[in-house]
Coordinates of C-alpha atoms in Angstrom, one line a residue:
X1 CA 30.0 9.7 107.3
X2 CA 30.8 10.3 103.6
X3 CA 33.8 12.2 102.4
X4 CA 34.6 14.5 99.4
X5 CA 37.8 15.7 97.8
X6 CA 38.7 19.3 98.4
X7 CA 39.2 20.5 94.8
X8 CA 42.1 18.6 93.3
X9 CA 44.2 18.5 96.5
X10 CA 43.8 14.9 97.4
X11 CA 42.5 15.9 100.8
X12 CA 39.3 14.0 101.6
X13 CA 37.1 16.1 104.0
X14 CA 33.9 14.9 105.8
X15 CA 30.7 16.1 104.2
X16 CA 29.8 17.5 107.6
X17 CA 32.6 19.5 109.2
X18 CA 32.9 21.2 112.5
X19 CA 33.1 25.0 112.8
X20 CA 35.2 25.4 115.8
X21 CA 34.0 29.0 116.4
X22 CA 31.0 27.7 118.4
X23 CA 33.3 26.2 121.0
X24 CA 36.1 28.7 121.1
X25 CA 34.2 32.0 121.4
X26 CA 31.3 33.0 123.7
X27 CA 29.1 34.1 120.8
X28 CA 26.9 31.0 120.6
X29 CA 26.4 29.6 124.0
X30 CA 29.3 27.3 124.8
X31 CA 31.2 28.9 127.7
X32 CA 33.0 26.0 129.2
X33 CA 36.1 24.7 127.4
X34 CA 35.5 21.2 128.7
X35 CA 32.2 21.1 126.9
X36 CA 33.9 22.2 123.7
X37 CA 36.6 19.6 124.0
X38 CA 34.0 16.9 124.6
X39 CA 32.0 17.9 121.5
X40 CA 35.1 17.9 119.3
X41 CA 36.1 14.4 120.5
X42 CA 32.6 13.1 119.9
X43 CA 32.6 14.6 116.5
X44 CA 35.8 12.7 115.6
X45 CA 34.2 9.5 116.9
X46 CA 31.2 10.1 114.6
X47 CA 33.5 10.4 111.5
X48 CA 33.9 14.1 111.3
X49 CA 37.5 14.7 110.2
X50 CA 37.4 18.4 109.0
X51 CA 37.7 21.0 111.6
X52 CA 37.5 24.7 110.5
X53 CA 38.9 27.3 112.9
X54 CA 40.7 30.6 112.8
X55 CA 43.6 32.1 114.7
X56 CA 41.4 35.0 116.0
X57 CA 38.7 32.7 117.5
X58 CA 39.1 33.3 121.2
X59 CA 42.5 34.9 120.5
X60 CA 44.1 31.5 119.7
X61 CA 41.7 29.3 121.7
X62 CA 40.1 28.1 118.4
X63 CA 43.5 26.4 117.7
X64 CA 44.7 25.3 121.1
X65 CA 41.4 23.6 121.9
X66 CA 41.9 21.3 118.9
X67 CA 45.2 20.1 120.4
X68 CA 43.5 19.4 123.8
X69 CA 40.7 17.5 122.1
X70 CA 42.3 15.8 119.2
X71 CA 46.1 16.1 119.6
X72 CA 46.8 12.4 119.4
X73 CA 44.8 12.2 116.1
X74 CA 46.6 14.8 114.1
X75 CA 47.4 12.5 111.2
X76 CA 43.7 11.5 111.0
X77 CA 42.1 15.0 110.9
X78 CA 42.2 17.9 108.5
X79 CA 42.5 21.4 110.0
X80 CA 41.5 24.5 108.2
X81 CA 42.5 27.7 109.9
X82 CA 42.4 31.4 108.9
X83 CA 44.6 34.4 108.8
X84 CA 44.1 38.2 108.4
X85 CA 42.9 39.8 111.6
X86 CA 45.7 41.2 113.6
X87 CA 44.8 40.4 117.2
X88 CA 48.4 40.4 118.2
X89 CA 48.8 44.2 118.0
X90 CA 45.2 45.3 118.4
X91 CA 43.7 44.0 121.6
X92 CA 41.0 46.5 122.3
X93 CA 38.2 44.8 120.5
X94 CA 34.6 45.7 121.4
X95 CA 32.1 42.9 121.1
X96 CA 32.1 41.4 117.6
X97 CA 33.5 44.4 115.7
X98 CA 36.1 43.6 113.0
X99 CA 39.8 44.0 114.0
X100 CA 42.3 45.7 111.7
X101 CA 43.5 43.3 109.0
X102 CA 47.0 42.6 107.7
X103 CA 47.7 40.4 104.7
X104 CA 51.3 41.6 104.1
X105 CA 53.8 38.8 103.3
X106 CA 55.6 39.3 106.6
X107 CA 52.4 39.1 108.6
X108 CA 51.2 36.0 106.8
X109 CA 54.4 34.2 107.6
X110 CA 54.4 35.4 111.2
X111 CA 50.8 34.5 111.8
X112 CA 51.2 31.0 110.2
X113 CA 54.1 30.2 112.4
X114 CA 52.1 31.3 115.5
X115 CA 49.2 29.1 114.4
X116 CA 51.6 26.1 113.9
X117 CA 52.8 26.6 117.4
X118 CA 49.3 26.7 118.9
X119 CA 48.2 23.7 116.9
X120 CA 51.3 21.7 117.8
X121 CA 51.8 20.7 114.2
X122 CA 54.2 21.1 111.3
X123 CA 51.6 21.8 108.7
X124 CA 48.1 23.2 108.2
X125 CA 45.9 21.4 105.7
X126 CA 43.9 24.4 104.5
X127 CA 45.0 28.0 105.1
X128 CA 42.3 30.5 104.4
X129 CA 42.4 34.3 104.1
X130 CA 39.9 35.5 106.6
X131 CA 37.3 37.8 105.1
X132 CA 39.6 39.4 102.5
X133 CA 38.1 42.3 100.4
X134 CA 38.7 42.5 96.6
X135 CA 41.8 44.7 97.0
X136 CA 43.5 41.9 98.9
X137 CA 42.6 39.2 96.4
X138 CA 44.1 41.5 93.7
X139 CA 47.5 41.7 95.4
X140 CA 49.8 39.3 93.7
X141 CA 52.3 39.2 96.7
X142 CA 49.6 37.7 98.9
X143 CA 49.3 34.6 96.7
X144 CA 53.0 34.4 96.0
X145 CA 53.5 34.1 99.8
X146 CA 50.8 31.4 100.0
X147 CA 52.6 29.5 97.2
X148 CA 55.9 29.9 99.0
X149 CA 54.4 28.5 102.2
X150 CA 52.9 25.6 100.3
X151 CA 56.3 24.8 98.7
X152 CA 57.9 24.8 102.1
X153 CA 55.3 22.2 103.3
X154 CA 53.8 24.4 105.9
X155 CA 50.4 24.4 104.2
X156 CA 48.8 21.8 101.9
X157 CA 46.1 24.0 100.3
X158 CA 44.8 27.5 100.5
X159 CA 41.6 29.4 100.0
X160 CA 39.5 32.3 101.0
X161 CA 36.7 32.6 103.6
X162 CA 34.4 35.4 102.5
X163 CA 32.5 37.5 105.0
X164 CA 31.9 38.4 107.7
X165 CA 28.1 38.6 107.0
X166 CA 26.7 37.8 103.6
X167 CA 27.1 40.6 101.2
X168 CA 26.8 41.1 97.4
X169 CA 30.4 42.2 97.1
X170 CA 31.4 38.7 97.9
X171 CA 30.4 37.6 94.4
X172 CA 33.2 39.6 92.9
X173 CA 35.6 38.5 95.6
X174 CA 34.8 34.9 95.1
X175 CA 35.0 35.2 91.3
X176 CA 38.4 36.8 91.5
X177 CA 39.7 34.2 93.9
X178 CA 38.6 31.4 91.7
X179 CA 39.3 32.7 88.2
X180 CA 42.4 34.8 88.9
X181 CA 44.0 33.1 91.9
X182 CA 42.9 29.5 91.3
X183 CA 42.3 28.9 95.0
X184 CA 41.5 25.5 96.3
X185 CA 38.5 26.5 98.4
X186 CA 36.0 29.4 98.8
X187 CA 34.0 29.5 102.1
X188 CA 30.6 31.2 101.8
X189 CA 27.3 31.6 103.6
X190 CA 24.6 29.6 101.7
X191 CA 21.4 27.9 102.7
X192 CA 17.8 27.2 101.7
X193 CA 16.8 30.8 102.6
X194 CA 19.9 32.6 101.3
X195 CA 21.1 31.3 97.9
X196 CA 22.5 34.4 96.3
X197 CA 26.2 33.6 96.6
X198 CA 25.9 30.0 95.6
X199 CA 23.7 30.8 92.6
X200 CA 26.5 33.1 91.2
X201 CA 29.6 31.3 92.4
X202 CA 28.9 27.6 92.1
X203 CA 29.0 27.6 88.3
X204 CA 32.3 29.5 88.3
X205 CA 33.7 27.1 90.9
X206 CA 32.8 24.1 88.8
X207 CA 34.6 25.5 85.8
X208 CA 37.6 26.7 87.8
X209 CA 37.8 23.4 89.8
X210 CA 37.6 25.2 93.2
X211 CA 35.7 23.6 96.0
X212 CA 33.2 25.3 98.4
X213 CA 32.9 25.2 102.1
X214 CA 29.5 26.4 103.4
X215 CA 28.8 27.9 106.8
X216 CA 25.5 29.1 108.3
X217 CA 23.6 26.3 106.6
X218 CA 20.7 26.7 109.0
X219 CA 20.3 30.5 108.6
X220 CA 21.4 31.2 112.1
X221 CA 18.9 28.7 113.7
X222 CA 15.8 29.2 111.5
X223 CA 16.3 25.9 109.7
X224 CA 17.3 23.6 112.6
X225 CA 14.4 24.3 115.0
X226 CA 16.5 26.2 117.5
X227 CA 14.8 29.5 116.6
X228 CA 11.0 29.4 117.4
X229 CA 8.4 32.2 117.7
X230 CA 9.1 32.5 121.4
X231 CA 12.9 32.5 121.1
X232 CA 14.7 35.6 122.5
X233 CA 18.4 36.4 122.2
X234 CA 20.7 37.3 125.0
X235 CA 23.6 39.8 124.8
X236 CA 26.2 37.0 124.5
X237 CA 24.4 35.7 121.4
X238 CA 26.0 37.0 118.2
X239 CA 22.5 37.5 116.6
X240 CA 21.7 40.0 119.3
X241 CA 24.3 42.3 118.0
X242 CA 23.9 41.7 114.3
X243 CA 20.3 43.0 114.2
X244 CA 20.3 46.5 115.4
X245 CA 16.8 46.9 117.0
X246 CA 14.3 44.8 118.7
X247 CA 11.9 45.5 115.9
X248 CA 14.3 44.2 113.3
X249 CA 15.0 41.1 115.4
X250 CA 11.3 40.3 115.5
X251 CA 11.0 41.0 111.7
X252 CA 13.9 38.7 111.0
X253 CA 12.4 36.0 113.1
X254 CA 8.9 36.2 111.9
X255 CA 9.8 36.5 108.2
X256 CA 12.2 33.6 108.4
X257 CA 9.9 31.3 110.2
X258 CA 7.2 31.9 107.6
X259 CA 9.6 30.8 104.9
X260 CA 10.5 27.7 106.9
X261 CA 6.9 26.6 106.9
X262 CA 7.1 26.3 103.1
X263 CA 9.8 23.7 103.5
X264 CA 8.1 21.1 105.7
X265 CA 7.6 18.8 102.7
X266 CA 11.3 18.0 102.9
X267 CA 10.6 16.1 106.2
X268 CA 7.6 14.0 107.1
X269 CA 8.1 10.4 105.8
X270 CA 11.4 11.2 104.1
X271 CA 13.5 10.1 107.1
X272 CA 15.1 13.5 107.4
X273 CA 14.7 16.2 110.0
X274 CA 14.5 19.8 108.6
X275 CA 18.0 20.4 109.9
X276 CA 19.3 17.4 107.9
X277 CA 17.3 18.4 104.8
X278 CA 18.9 21.8 105.0
X279 CA 22.4 20.1 104.9
X280 CA 21.4 17.7 102.1
X281 CA 20.2 20.7 100.0
X282 CA 23.7 22.2 100.2
X283 CA 25.4 18.8 99.5
X284 CA 23.3 18.4 96.4
X285 CA 25.7 20.9 94.8
X286 CA 28.7 18.8 93.6
X287 CA 31.2 21.6 94.1
X288 CA 30.6 21.7 97.8
X289 CA 33.1 19.7 99.7
X290 CA 31.9 20.2 103.3
X291 CA 29.2 21.9 105.2
X292 CA 29.8 23.6 108.6
X293 CA 26.7 23.6 110.8
X294 CA 26.7 25.4 114.1
X295 CA 27.3 22.6 116.7
X296 CA 27.0 23.5 120.3
X297 CA 25.4 20.5 122.0
X298 CA 25.2 16.7 121.8
X299 CA 21.8 16.7 120.2
X300 CA 22.8 18.9 117.3
X301 CA 26.0 17.0 116.8
X302 CA 24.2 13.7 116.5
X303 CA 21.6 15.1 114.2
X304 CA 23.9 16.9 111.9
X305 CA 26.6 14.2 111.7
X306 CA 23.9 11.7 110.7
X307 CA 22.8 13.9 107.8
X308 CA 25.5 12.5 105.5
X309 CA 23.6 9.2 105.4
X310 CA 20.0 10.3 105.2
X311 CA 18.3 10.2 101.8
X312 CA 19.4 12.7 99.3
X313 CA 16.9 15.3 98.1
X314 CA 15.1 14.1 95.0
X315 CA 15.0 16.0 91.8
X316 CA 11.3 16.6 92.4
X317 CA 11.9 18.0 95.8
X318 CA 14.7 20.2 94.5
X319 CA 12.4 21.5 91.8
X320 CA 9.8 22.6 94.4
X321 CA 12.2 24.7 96.4
X322 CA 11.9 28.4 96.1
X323 CA 14.9 30.5 95.1
X324 CA 15.8 33.1 97.7
X325 CA 18.3 35.5 96.1
X326 CA 18.7 38.0 98.8
X327 CA 20.9 38.9 101.8
X328 CA 18.6 39.6 104.7
X329 CA 18.3 36.6 106.9
X330 CA 21.6 35.3 108.3
X331 CA 23.4 37.0 111.1

């Protein structure tokens, strides 16, 4: 495993991180906590040291599962968690709908202390605002509170995670977070099939010295071989709900797989799988510190963790890649 610095924080995160949402919610197929604990432990053994979670994942499970899996290794791992969705006072969530958000100074401090308790730690390495809109990023008191928590030693760095689904408004949100708030990190959706946010934000991040964390690097399964022409989605799969009709599901699947066919030259004799090539494409951007693939079984964990050491994409390969500047594929 290779490691990169998160902005200028001194924190060295693994190029391949672990998005804990796959093992702490029921939206991606892992329903047994013991399987999630095992995957997290194996990830650590393979050199993954960055674990990205959120307080709202499984209403706290996304944090407590890290203690169960990696509690004895707290000083050897870096934990990123998120804040903003008030699941303490709003418990009537239906499916994957967004809960009400609260970014008030009092709530930020309250939620942080609750996360610290669940994580069994005195500090959080990276504290991220969870899907903040532009009005939140424009509120000075939000970032004054984050600076206060940093001075108190409760957090080591802070950033924003933009979402939930990819949206053009996130360009303005990311730009404001980097240029106005000088955040340490910006988390976005970016992959071979959906490059819009990266095309606009990476140059700004390089100038502002903010690092990027990238999620959905495989376009919700299109780029790692887990979505095939015959694949169907059950109701507990988050993609089932993101695409409103069966016809749109088929369209997303068919259009995406046609685009994937154009990328097969990245595999073959290169020593990479397509899933690994998709990760190396993102890591070819120097402002990216860590990529967060969806890991939910041993096979994917082994494949993705090994991506850090497969051959980089060549300049010739990069020049052959089509630019996909749109928002339609990932769910």
